[in-house]
C-alpha positions as a printed NumPy array, in Angstrom:
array([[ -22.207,   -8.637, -113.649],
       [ -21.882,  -12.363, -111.752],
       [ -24.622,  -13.855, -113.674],
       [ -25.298,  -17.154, -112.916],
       [ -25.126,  -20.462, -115.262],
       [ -29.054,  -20.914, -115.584],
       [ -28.671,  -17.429, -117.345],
       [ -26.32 ,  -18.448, -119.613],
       [ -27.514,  -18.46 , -123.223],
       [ -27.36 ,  -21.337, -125.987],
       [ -24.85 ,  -19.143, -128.098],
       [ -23.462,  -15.926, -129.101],
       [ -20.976,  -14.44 , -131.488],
       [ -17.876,  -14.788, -128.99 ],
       [ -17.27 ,  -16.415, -125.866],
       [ -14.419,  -15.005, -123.838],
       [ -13.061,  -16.855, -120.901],
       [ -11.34 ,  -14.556, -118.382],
       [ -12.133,  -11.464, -117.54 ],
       [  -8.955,   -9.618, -116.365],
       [  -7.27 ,   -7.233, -118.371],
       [  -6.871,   -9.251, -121.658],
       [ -10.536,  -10.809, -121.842],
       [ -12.38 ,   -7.744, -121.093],
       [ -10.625,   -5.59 , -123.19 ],
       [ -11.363,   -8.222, -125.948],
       [ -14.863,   -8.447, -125.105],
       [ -15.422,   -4.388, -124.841],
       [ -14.145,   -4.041, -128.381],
       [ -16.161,   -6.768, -130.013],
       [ -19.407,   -5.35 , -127.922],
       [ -18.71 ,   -1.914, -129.516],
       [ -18.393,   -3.037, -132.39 ],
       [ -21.942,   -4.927, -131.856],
       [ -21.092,   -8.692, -131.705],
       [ -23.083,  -10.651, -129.191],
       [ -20.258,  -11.274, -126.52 ],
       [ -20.584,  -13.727, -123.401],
       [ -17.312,  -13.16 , -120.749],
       [ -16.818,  -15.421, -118.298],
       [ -14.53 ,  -16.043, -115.286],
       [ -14.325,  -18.345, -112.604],
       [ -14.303,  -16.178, -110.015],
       [ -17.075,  -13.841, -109.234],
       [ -16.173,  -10.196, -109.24 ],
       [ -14.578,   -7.856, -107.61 ],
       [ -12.006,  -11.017, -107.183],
       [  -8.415,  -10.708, -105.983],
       [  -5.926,  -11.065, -108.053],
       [  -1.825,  -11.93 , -107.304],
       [   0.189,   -8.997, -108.756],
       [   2.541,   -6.175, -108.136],
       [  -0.253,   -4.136, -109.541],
       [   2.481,   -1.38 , -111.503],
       [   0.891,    0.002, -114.47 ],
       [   4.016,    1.119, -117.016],
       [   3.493,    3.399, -120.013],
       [   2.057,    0.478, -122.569],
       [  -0.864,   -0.337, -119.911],
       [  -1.515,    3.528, -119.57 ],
       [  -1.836,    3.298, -123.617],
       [  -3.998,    0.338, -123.373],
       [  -6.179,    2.025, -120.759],
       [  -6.898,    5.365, -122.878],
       [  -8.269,    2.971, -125.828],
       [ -10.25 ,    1.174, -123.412],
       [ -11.784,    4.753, -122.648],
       [ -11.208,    4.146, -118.238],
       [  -7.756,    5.764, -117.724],
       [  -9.374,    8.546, -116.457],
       [ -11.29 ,    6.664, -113.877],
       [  -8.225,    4.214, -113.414],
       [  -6.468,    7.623, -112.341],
       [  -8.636,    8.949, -110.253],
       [  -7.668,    6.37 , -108.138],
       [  -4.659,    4.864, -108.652],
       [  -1.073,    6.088, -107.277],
       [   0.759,    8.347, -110.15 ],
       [   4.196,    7.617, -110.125],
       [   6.921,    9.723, -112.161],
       [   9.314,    7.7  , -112.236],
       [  10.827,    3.735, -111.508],
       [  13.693,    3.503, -109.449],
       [  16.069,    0.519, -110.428],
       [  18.448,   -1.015, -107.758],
       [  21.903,   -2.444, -108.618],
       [  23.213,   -5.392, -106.644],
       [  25.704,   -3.146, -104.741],
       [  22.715,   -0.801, -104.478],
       [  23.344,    1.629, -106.787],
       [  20.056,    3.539, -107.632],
       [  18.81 ,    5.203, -110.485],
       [  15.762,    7.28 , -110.834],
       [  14.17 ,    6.281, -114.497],
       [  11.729,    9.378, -115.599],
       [   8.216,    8.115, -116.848],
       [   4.007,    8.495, -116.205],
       [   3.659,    5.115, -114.376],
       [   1.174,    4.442, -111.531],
       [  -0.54 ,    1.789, -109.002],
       [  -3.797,    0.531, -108.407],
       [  -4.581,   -2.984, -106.647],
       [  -5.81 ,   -5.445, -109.348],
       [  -8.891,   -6.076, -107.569],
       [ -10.494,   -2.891, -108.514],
       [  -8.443,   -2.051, -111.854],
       [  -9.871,   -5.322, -113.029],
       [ -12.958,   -4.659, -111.849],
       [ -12.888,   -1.12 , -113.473],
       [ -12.278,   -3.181, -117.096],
       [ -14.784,   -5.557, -116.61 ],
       [ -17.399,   -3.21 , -115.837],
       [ -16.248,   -1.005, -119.106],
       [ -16.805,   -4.428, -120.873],
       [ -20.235,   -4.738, -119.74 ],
       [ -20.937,   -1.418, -119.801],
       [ -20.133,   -1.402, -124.101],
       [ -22.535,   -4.612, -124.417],
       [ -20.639,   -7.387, -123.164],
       [ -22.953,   -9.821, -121.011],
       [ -20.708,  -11.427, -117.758],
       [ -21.087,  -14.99 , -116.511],
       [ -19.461,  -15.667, -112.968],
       [ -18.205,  -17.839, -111.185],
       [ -18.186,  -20.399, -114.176],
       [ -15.293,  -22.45 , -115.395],
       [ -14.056,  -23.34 , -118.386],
       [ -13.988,  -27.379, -119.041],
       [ -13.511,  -28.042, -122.922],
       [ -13.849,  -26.459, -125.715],
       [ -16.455,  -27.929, -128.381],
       [ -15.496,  -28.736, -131.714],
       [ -17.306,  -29.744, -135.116],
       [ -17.095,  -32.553, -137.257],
       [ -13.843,  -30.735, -138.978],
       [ -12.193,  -29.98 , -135.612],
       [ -13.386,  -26.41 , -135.128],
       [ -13.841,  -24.88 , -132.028],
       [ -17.571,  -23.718, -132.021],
       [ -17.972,  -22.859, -128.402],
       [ -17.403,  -24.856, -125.077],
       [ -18.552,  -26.387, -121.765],
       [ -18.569,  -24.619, -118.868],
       [ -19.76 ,  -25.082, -115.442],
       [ -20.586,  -24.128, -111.875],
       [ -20.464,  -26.208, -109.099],
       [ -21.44 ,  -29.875, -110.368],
       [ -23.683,  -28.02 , -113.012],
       [ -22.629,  -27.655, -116.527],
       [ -23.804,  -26.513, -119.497],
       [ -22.664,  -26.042, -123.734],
       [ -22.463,  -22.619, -125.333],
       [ -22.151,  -22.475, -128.912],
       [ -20.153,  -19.567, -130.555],
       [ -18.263,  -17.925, -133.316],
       [ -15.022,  -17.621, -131.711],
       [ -13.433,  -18.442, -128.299],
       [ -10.823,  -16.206, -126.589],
       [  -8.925,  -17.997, -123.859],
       [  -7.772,  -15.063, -121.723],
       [  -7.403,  -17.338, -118.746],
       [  -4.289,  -16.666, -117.213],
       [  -0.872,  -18.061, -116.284],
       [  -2.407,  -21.33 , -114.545],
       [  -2.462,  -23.878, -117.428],
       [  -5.46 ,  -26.029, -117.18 ],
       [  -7.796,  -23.995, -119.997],
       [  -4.981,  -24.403, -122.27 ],
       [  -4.228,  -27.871, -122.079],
       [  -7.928,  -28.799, -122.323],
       [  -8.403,  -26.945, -125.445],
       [  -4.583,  -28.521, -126.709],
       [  -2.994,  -25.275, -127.096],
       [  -0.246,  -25.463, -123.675],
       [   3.025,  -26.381, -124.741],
       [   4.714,  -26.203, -121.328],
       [   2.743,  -26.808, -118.251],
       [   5.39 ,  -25.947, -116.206],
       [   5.402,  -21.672, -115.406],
       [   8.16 ,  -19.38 , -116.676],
       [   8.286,  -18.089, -112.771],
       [   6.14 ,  -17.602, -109.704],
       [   5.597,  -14.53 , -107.606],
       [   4.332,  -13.285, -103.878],
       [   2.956,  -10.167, -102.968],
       [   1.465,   -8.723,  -99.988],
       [  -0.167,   -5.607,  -98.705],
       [   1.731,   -3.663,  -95.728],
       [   0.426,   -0.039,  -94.543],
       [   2.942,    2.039,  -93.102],
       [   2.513,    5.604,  -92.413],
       [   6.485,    5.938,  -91.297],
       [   7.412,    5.019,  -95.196],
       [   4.858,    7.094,  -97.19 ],
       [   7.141,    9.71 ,  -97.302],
       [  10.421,    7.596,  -98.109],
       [   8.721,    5.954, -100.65 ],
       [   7.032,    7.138, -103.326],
       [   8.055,    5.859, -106.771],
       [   7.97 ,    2.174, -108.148],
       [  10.978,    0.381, -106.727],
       [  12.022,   -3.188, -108.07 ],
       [  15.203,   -4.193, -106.73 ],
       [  18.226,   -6.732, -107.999],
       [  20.703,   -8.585, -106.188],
       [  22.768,  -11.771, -106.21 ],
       [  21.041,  -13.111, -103.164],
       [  17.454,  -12.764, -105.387],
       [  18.907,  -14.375, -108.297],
       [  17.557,  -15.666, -110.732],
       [  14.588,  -13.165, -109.526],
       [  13.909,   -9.683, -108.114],
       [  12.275,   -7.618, -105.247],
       [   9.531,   -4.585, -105.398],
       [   7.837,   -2.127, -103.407],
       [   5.436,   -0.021, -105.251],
       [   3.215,    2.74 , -103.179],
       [  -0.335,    2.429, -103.447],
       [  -1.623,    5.228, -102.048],
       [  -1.552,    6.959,  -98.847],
       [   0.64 ,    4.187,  -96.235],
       [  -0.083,    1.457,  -98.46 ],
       [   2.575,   -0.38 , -100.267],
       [   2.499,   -3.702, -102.163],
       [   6.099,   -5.445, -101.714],
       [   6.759,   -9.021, -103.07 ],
       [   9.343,  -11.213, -105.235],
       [   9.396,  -12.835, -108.238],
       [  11.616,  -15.95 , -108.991],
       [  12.327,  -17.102, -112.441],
       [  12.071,  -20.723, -113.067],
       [  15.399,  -22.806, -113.726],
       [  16.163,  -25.521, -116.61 ],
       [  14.833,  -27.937, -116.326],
       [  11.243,  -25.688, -115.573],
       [  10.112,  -25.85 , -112.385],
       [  13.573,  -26.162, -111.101],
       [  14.96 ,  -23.181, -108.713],
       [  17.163,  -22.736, -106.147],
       [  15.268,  -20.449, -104.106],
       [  12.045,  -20.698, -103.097],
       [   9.524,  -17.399, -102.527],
       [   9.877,  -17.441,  -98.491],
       [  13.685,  -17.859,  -98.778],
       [  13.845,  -14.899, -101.585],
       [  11.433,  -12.565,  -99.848],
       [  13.574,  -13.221,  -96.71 ],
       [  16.54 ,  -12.586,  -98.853],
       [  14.956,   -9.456,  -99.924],
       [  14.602,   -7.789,  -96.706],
       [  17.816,   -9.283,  -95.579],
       [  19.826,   -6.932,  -98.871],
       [  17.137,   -3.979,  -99.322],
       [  16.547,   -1.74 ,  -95.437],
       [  13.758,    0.081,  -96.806],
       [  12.108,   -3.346,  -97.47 ],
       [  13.343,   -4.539,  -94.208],
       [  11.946,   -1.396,  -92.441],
       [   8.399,   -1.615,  -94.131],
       [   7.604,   -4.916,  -93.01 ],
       [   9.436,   -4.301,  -89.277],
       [   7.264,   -0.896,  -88.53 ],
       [   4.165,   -1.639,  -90.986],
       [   0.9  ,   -3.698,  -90.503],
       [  -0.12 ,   -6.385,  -92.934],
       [  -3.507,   -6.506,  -95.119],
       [  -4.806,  -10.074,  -94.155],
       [  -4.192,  -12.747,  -91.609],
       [  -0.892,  -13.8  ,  -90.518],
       [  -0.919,  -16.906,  -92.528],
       [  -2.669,  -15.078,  -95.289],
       [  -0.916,  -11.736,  -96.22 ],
       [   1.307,  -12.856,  -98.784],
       [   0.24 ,  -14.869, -101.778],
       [   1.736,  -16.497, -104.417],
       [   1.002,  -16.788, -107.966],
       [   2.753,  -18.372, -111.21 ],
       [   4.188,  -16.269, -113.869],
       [   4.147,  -16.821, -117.788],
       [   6.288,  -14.857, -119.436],
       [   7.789,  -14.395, -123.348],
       [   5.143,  -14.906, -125.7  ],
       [   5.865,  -18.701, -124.447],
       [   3.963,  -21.519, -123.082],
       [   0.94 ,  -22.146, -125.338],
       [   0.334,  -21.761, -129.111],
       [  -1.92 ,  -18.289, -130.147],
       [  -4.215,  -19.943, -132.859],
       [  -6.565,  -22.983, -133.646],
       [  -9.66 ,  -22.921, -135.681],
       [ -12.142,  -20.753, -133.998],
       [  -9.865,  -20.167, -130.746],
       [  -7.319,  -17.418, -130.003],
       [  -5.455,  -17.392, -126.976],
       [  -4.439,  -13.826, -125.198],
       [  -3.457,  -12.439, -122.205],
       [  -1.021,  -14.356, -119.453],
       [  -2.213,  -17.645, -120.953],
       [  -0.343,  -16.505, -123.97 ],
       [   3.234,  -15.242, -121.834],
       [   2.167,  -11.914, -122.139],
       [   4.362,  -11.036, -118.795],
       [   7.728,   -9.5  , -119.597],
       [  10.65 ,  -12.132, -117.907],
       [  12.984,   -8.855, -116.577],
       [  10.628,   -7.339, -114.381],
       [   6.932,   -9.394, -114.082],
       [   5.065,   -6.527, -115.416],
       [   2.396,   -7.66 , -117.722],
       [  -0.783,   -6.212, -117.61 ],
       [  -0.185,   -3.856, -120.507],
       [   0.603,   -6.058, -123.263],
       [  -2.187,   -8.838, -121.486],
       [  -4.317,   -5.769, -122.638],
       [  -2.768,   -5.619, -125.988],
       [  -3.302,   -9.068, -126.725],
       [  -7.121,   -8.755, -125.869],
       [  -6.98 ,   -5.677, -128.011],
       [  -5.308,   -7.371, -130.833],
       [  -7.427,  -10.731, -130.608],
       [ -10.904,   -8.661, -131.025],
       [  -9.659,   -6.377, -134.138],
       [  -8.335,   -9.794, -135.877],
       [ -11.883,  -10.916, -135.429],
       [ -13.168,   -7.976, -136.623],
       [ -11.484,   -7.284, -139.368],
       [ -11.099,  -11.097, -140.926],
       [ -14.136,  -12.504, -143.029],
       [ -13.123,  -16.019, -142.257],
       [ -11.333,  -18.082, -139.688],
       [  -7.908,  -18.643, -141.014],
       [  -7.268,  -15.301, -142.058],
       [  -8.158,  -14.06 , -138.26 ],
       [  -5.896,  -16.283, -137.114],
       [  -3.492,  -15.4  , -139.412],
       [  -3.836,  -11.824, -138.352],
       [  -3.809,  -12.263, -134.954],
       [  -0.704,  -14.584, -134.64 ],
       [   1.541,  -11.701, -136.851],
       [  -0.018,   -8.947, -134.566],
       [   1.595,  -10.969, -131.432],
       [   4.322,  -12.139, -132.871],
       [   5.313,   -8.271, -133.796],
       [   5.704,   -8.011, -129.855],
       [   8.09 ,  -10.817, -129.651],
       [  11.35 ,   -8.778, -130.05 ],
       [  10.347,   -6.445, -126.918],
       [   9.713,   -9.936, -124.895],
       [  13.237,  -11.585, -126.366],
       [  15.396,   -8.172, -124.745],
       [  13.796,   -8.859, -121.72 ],
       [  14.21 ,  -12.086, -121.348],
       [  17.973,  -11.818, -122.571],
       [  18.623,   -8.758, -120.158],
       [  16.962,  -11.046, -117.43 ],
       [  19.078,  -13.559, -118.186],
       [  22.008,  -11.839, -118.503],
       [  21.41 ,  -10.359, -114.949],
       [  21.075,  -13.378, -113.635],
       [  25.009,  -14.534, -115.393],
       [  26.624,  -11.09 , -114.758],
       [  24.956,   -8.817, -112.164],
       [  28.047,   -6.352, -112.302],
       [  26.187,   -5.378, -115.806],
       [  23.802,   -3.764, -113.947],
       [  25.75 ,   -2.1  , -111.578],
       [  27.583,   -0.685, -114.338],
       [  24.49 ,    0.785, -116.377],
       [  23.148,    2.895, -113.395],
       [  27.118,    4.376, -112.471],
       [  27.082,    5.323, -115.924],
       [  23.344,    6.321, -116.182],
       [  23.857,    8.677, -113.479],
       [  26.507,   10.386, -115.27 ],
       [  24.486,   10.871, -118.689],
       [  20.816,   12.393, -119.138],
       [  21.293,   10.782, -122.812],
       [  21.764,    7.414, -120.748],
       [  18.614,    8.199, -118.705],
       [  16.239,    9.187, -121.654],
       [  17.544,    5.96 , -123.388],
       [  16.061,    4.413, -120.241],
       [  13.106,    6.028, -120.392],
       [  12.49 ,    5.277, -124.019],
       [  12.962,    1.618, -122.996],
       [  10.137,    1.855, -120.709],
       [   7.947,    3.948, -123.133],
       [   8.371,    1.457, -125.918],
       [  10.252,    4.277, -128.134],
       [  13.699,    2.578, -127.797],
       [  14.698,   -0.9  , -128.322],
       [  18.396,   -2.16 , -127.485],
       [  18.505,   -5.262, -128.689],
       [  22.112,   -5.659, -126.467],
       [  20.821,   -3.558, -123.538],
       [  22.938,   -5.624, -120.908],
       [  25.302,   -8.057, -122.5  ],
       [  28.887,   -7.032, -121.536],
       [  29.433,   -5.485, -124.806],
       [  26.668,   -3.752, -124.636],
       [  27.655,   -1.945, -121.085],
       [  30.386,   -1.31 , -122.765],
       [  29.277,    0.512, -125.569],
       [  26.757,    2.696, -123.862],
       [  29.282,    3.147, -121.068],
       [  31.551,    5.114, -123.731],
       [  28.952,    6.3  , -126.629],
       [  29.95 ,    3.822, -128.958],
       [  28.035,    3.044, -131.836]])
């Protein structure tokens, strides 16, 4: 791992750019399946990484294929269940096989699987520009390291680089610069609360709107807690600002307010919470151009309800090295690849209209966990939301509430 750029070769079959979830579980498959694969990020690794680190049943999915969710386990924080909060803090308790593990080593544990399968790692090395041919193909790119720089030629390139935009809009594929949200997380330990808490907690209330608070456990007393805050219209525009919302959050939720009273913070003063942007909704960029597919955060792959996004970043990786696979020429990989993503879209659409609809009519919310907590039917719907097996396409408009509220069809 963390070779450096006078190692870098004159070619290879594919050149992935970004090694988090979606970029090395791209470049395992395609090393498996014996392509000559070159993964680079800018960052050398084990690298930090802004998250609220919750793994929810599609990454747990994504993680068996990869062949490490046993070794993600081992480690991580198995949760059984994710406990939603209504605005006038109702609670309920939704059953599923969820867990946590800081990004810093589950993204190290993928990489590593990557290289381990075949895939050769490049890092810290940046992606400038992508090269093209006479007919406008991308055949490989320019990277560099420092004031160095060098070309790599290749078959494909798979931009897996992310919510920040820059990779996209040198290659011509970003359509909005602008994020769909931005988050901040930090790292508190607190041996008072590992008791209190010990399932995924994301939290909603008018005073977070148009956003949300978390706490997940960790592991032993540690606990990531953070906010996310949903850009406004026009993007970029939003009333509250992280500070203000993470103040907010500890002014509406106690358990958040106790953590950070009684616990101790991972980092400097100045340094223990970070920010990050957000792209969420299969939105932002285009998926396709001759010889380039786009996966991961760079592609929206974060859903806009909750931030969670790591599983179907993985899924797009996935998805991006079978159409590559299984095409015998460009446009019908791209072809492939696009309709594979785009199959996704109607999960990311009832997210972003129940985060929307939060956002308009929070009562909605408090009415789906009073009736929840009156029906196991209600609950296992809610599960099968989480687990992918159950799609309500009205999950939180009013009529909607109403419906599930009183059975109706």
């Amino acid at each position: 791992m963390n070779l450096g750029l006078e190692l870098l070769p004159a070619r290879c079959e594919v050149l992935v750019v970004g090694a988090g979830p979606a970029g090395s579980a791209a470049a395992q498959v395609l090393a498996r399946a014996g392509r000559d694969v070159v993964l680079i990020d800018q960052q050398a690794f084990p690298r930090d990484k802004v998250c609220g680190d919750g793994l929810i049943p599609d990454a747990l999915r994504a993680l068996a294929r990869l062949g490490v969710l046993e070794q993600v386990m081992a480690e991580a924080q198995a949760s059984t269940a994710l406990a939603c909060v209504a605005p006038r803090g109702g609670r309920i308790d939704v059953p599923a096989a969820l867990a946590v593990l800081p990004r810093k080593r589950l993204d190290e544990i993928v990489c590593r699987a990557a290289v381990a399968a075949g895939a050769r790692m490049f890092a810290p090395l940046q992606f400038a520009a992508p090269l093209r041919d006479a007919g406008g193909r991308c055949i490989g790119a320019t990277v560099k390291q420092g004031g160095a720089q060098r070309e790599i030629r290749a078959g494909w390139v798979v931009l897996a680089t992310g919510a920040q935009p820059q990779a996209t809009i040198a290659a011509g594929l970003c359509e909005r610069r602008a994020p769909s949200g931005i988050a901040m997380r930090g790292y508190i330990r607190s041996p008072a609360m590992a008791a209190r808490i010990t399932r995924l907690e994301v939290v909603w209330h008018r005073r977070l709107a148009p956003g949300y608070g978390w706490i997940f456990p960790c592991g032993g007393d540690l606990f990531n807690i953070g906010v996310g805050v949903a850009q406004g219209d026009p993007p970029g525009a939003s009333h509250l600002n992280l500070h203000t919302a993470f103040a907010a959050f500890q002014d509406v939720y106690a358990p958040a307010r106790q953590l950070v009273a009684d616990g101790q913070w991972l980092g400097d003063a100045g340094e223990a919470m970070k920010g990050a942007p957000l792209r969420c909704s299969l939105e932002g960029a285009r998926l396709e151009a001759p010889g380039l597919l786009v996966a991961g955060e760079a592609a929206g792959s974060t859903y806009a309800l909750t931030g969670e996004g790591i599983g179907k970043a993985m899924e797009t990786g996935l998805h991006a090295a079978e159409a590559i696979l299984a095409a015998n020429d460009d446009a019908t990989a791209r072809a492939d690849y696009a309709a594979r993503v785009r199959a996704l879209k109607p999960r990311f659409d009832m997210y972003a209209q129940a985060h929307a609809a939060l956002n308009a009519h929070p009562w909605t919310l408090d009415l789906l966990v009073w009736s929840a907590k009156r029906s196991p039917r209600r609950v296992h719907r809610l599960t099968g939301v989480l687990e992918e097996t159950y799609l309500p396409v009205d999950a939180v408009t009013a009529r909607g509430v109403l419906r599930r509220l009183f059975d109706w069809r």
